[in-house]
Amino acid sequence: MQPLTTTAAVSRRMSRQRSRNTGVEVLLRKELHRAGLRYRVHRRPLPGLRREADVVFGPARVAVFVDGCYWHGCPEHATWPKTNADFWRTKITRNQERDRETDRKLIDAGWMPVRVWEHEDPATAARKVAEVVRQRRPLPRV
């Protein structure tokens, strides 16, 4: 693989990108908690699946992923860099393929993946997630 052309400033900025507990994730979790939902964070929903969901509702079998507009190629906000364009287009395209594969594997195992874009309003996203969780919650035992 050919080394990437980059500047020190870009390298510093990219190294500071958080992969978990981002501001958007934290706001979404606060809204979910405020709605009375309890969950686990950064868990692998399926054994052997080397991918973590950002928020997991185990009994309801719902896995929530907060996708960054840049890293996952948001149709509204994604931008394609001019520097190292082939590398980044390949990287983002692979991320999208992996997201689709993850969703298929979860669905095949009886889980419901929910994807939230980072640009979505946290309260609106939380309502969407809460609706899915409440629909899939197991009935209480009588």
Coordinates of C-alpha atoms in Angstrom, one line a residue:
M1 CA 0.0 0.0 0.0
Q2 CA 1.3 3.4 -0.9
P3 CA 1.8 5.9 1.9
L4 CA -0.8 8.6 2.1
T5 CA 0.0 12.2 1.3
T6 CA -1.0 14.3 4.4
T7 CA 0.0 17.2 6.5
A8 CA 0.8 17.3 10.2
A9 CA -2.3 19.3 10.9
V10 CA -4.6 16.8 9.1
S11 CA -2.8 13.9 10.8
R12 CA -3.4 15.5 14.3
R13 CA -7.0 16.3 13.5
M14 CA -7.7 12.7 12.3
S15 CA -6.0 11.2 15.3
R16 CA -8.3 13.2 17.7
Q17 CA -11.5 11.8 16.1
R18 CA -13.4 9.8 18.7
S19 CA -14.7 6.4 17.8
R20 CA -16.9 6.0 20.9
N21 CA -18.8 8.2 23.4
T22 CA -19.0 11.0 20.8
G23 CA -21.1 14.0 21.6
V24 CA -23.9 12.8 19.4
E25 CA -23.9 9.4 21.1
V26 CA -24.0 10.9 24.6
L27 CA -26.9 13.2 23.7
L28 CA -28.8 10.3 22.2
R29 CA -28.2 8.1 25.3
K30 CA -29.4 11.0 27.5
E31 CA -32.6 11.2 25.5
L32 CA -33.1 7.5 25.7
H33 CA -32.6 7.5 29.4
R34 CA -35.0 10.4 29.8
A35 CA -37.6 8.3 28.0
G36 CA -37.2 5.6 30.6
L37 CA -35.2 3.2 28.5
R38 CA -32.2 1.3 29.9
Y39 CA -29.5 -0.1 27.7
R40 CA -25.9 -1.2 27.4
V41 CA -23.3 0.8 25.5
H42 CA -20.6 -0.4 23.1
R43 CA -21.5 -4.0 23.1
R44 CA -21.3 -6.8 20.5
P45 CA -24.8 -7.9 20.0
L46 CA -23.8 -11.2 18.5
P47 CA -21.0 -13.5 19.7
G48 CA -18.4 -13.8 17.0
L49 CA -19.5 -10.6 15.3
R50 CA -16.5 -8.3 15.5
R51 CA -18.7 -5.1 15.5
E52 CA -20.0 -3.1 18.4
A53 CA -23.3 -1.3 18.5
D54 CA -23.3 2.1 20.2
V55 CA -26.4 1.3 22.2
V56 CA -27.8 -2.2 22.8
F57 CA -31.2 -3.2 24.1
G58 CA -30.6 -6.9 24.9
P59 CA -34.1 -8.3 25.7
A60 CA -35.7 -6.3 22.8
R61 CA -32.8 -7.4 20.5
V62 CA -32.3 -3.9 19.2
A63 CA -28.8 -2.6 18.2
V64 CA -28.4 1.1 17.6
F65 CA -25.5 2.5 15.5
V66 CA -24.7 6.2 15.4
D67 CA -23.1 6.7 12.0
G68 CA -20.9 9.7 11.3
C69 CA -21.8 11.6 8.1
Y70 CA -18.2 11.5 6.8
W71 CA -17.2 8.0 7.8
H72 CA -20.3 6.3 6.6
G73 CA -21.0 8.4 3.5
C74 CA -24.2 10.3 4.5
P75 CA -26.2 11.0 1.3
E76 CA -26.9 14.5 2.6
H77 CA -23.6 15.6 4.1
A78 CA -20.8 13.4 3.0
T79 CA -17.9 15.1 1.2
W80 CA -15.3 13.4 -0.8
P81 CA -11.8 14.6 -0.1
K82 CA -9.6 15.7 -2.9
T83 CA -6.3 14.6 -1.2
N84 CA -5.9 10.8 -1.3
A85 CA -9.3 10.6 -3.0
D86 CA -9.0 6.9 -4.0
F87 CA -8.0 5.8 -0.6
W88 CA -10.9 7.7 1.1
R89 CA -13.5 6.6 -1.4
T90 CA -12.5 3.0 -1.0
K91 CA -12.5 3.3 2.8
I92 CA -15.9 4.9 3.0
T93 CA -17.4 2.5 0.5
R94 CA -16.0 -0.4 2.5
N95 CA -17.6 1.1 5.7
Q96 CA -21.0 1.2 3.9
E97 CA -20.6 -2.4 2.7
R98 CA -19.7 -3.5 6.3
D99 CA -22.7 -1.6 7.6
R100 CA -25.0 -3.5 5.2
E101 CA -23.4 -6.8 6.1
T102 CA -23.7 -6.1 9.8
D103 CA -27.4 -5.2 9.4
R104 CA -28.0 -8.5 7.4
K105 CA -26.3 -10.6 10.1
L106 CA -28.2 -9.0 12.9
I107 CA -31.6 -9.4 11.1
D108 CA -30.8 -13.0 10.3
A109 CA -30.1 -13.6 14.0
G110 CA -33.4 -11.9 15.1
W111 CA -32.1 -8.5 15.9
M112 CA -33.3 -5.2 14.7
P113 CA -30.5 -2.8 13.7
V114 CA -31.3 0.9 13.9
R115 CA -29.0 3.4 12.2
V116 CA -29.0 7.1 13.3
W117 CA -27.0 9.7 11.4
E118 CA -24.9 12.1 13.5
H119 CA -26.8 15.0 12.0
E120 CA -30.2 13.8 13.3
D121 CA -31.8 15.6 16.2
P122 CA -31.1 13.5 19.3
A123 CA -34.6 13.8 20.6
T124 CA -36.1 12.8 17.3
A125 CA -33.7 9.9 16.9
A126 CA -34.4 8.8 20.5
R127 CA -38.2 8.7 19.7
K128 CA -37.5 6.5 16.7
V129 CA -35.3 4.1 18.7
A130 CA -37.8 4.0 21.6
E131 CA -40.6 3.1 19.3
V132 CA -38.7 0.2 17.9
V133 CA -37.6 -1.0 21.3
R134 CA -41.1 -0.8 22.7
Q135 CA -42.5 -2.8 19.8
R136 CA -40.0 -5.5 20.3
R137 CA -40.0 -5.7 24.0
P138 CA -40.9 -9.2 25.4
L139 CA -44.2 -9.3 27.1
P140 CA -44.1 -9.4 30.9
R141 CA -44.6 -12.8 32.4
V142 CA -47.9 -13.3 34.2

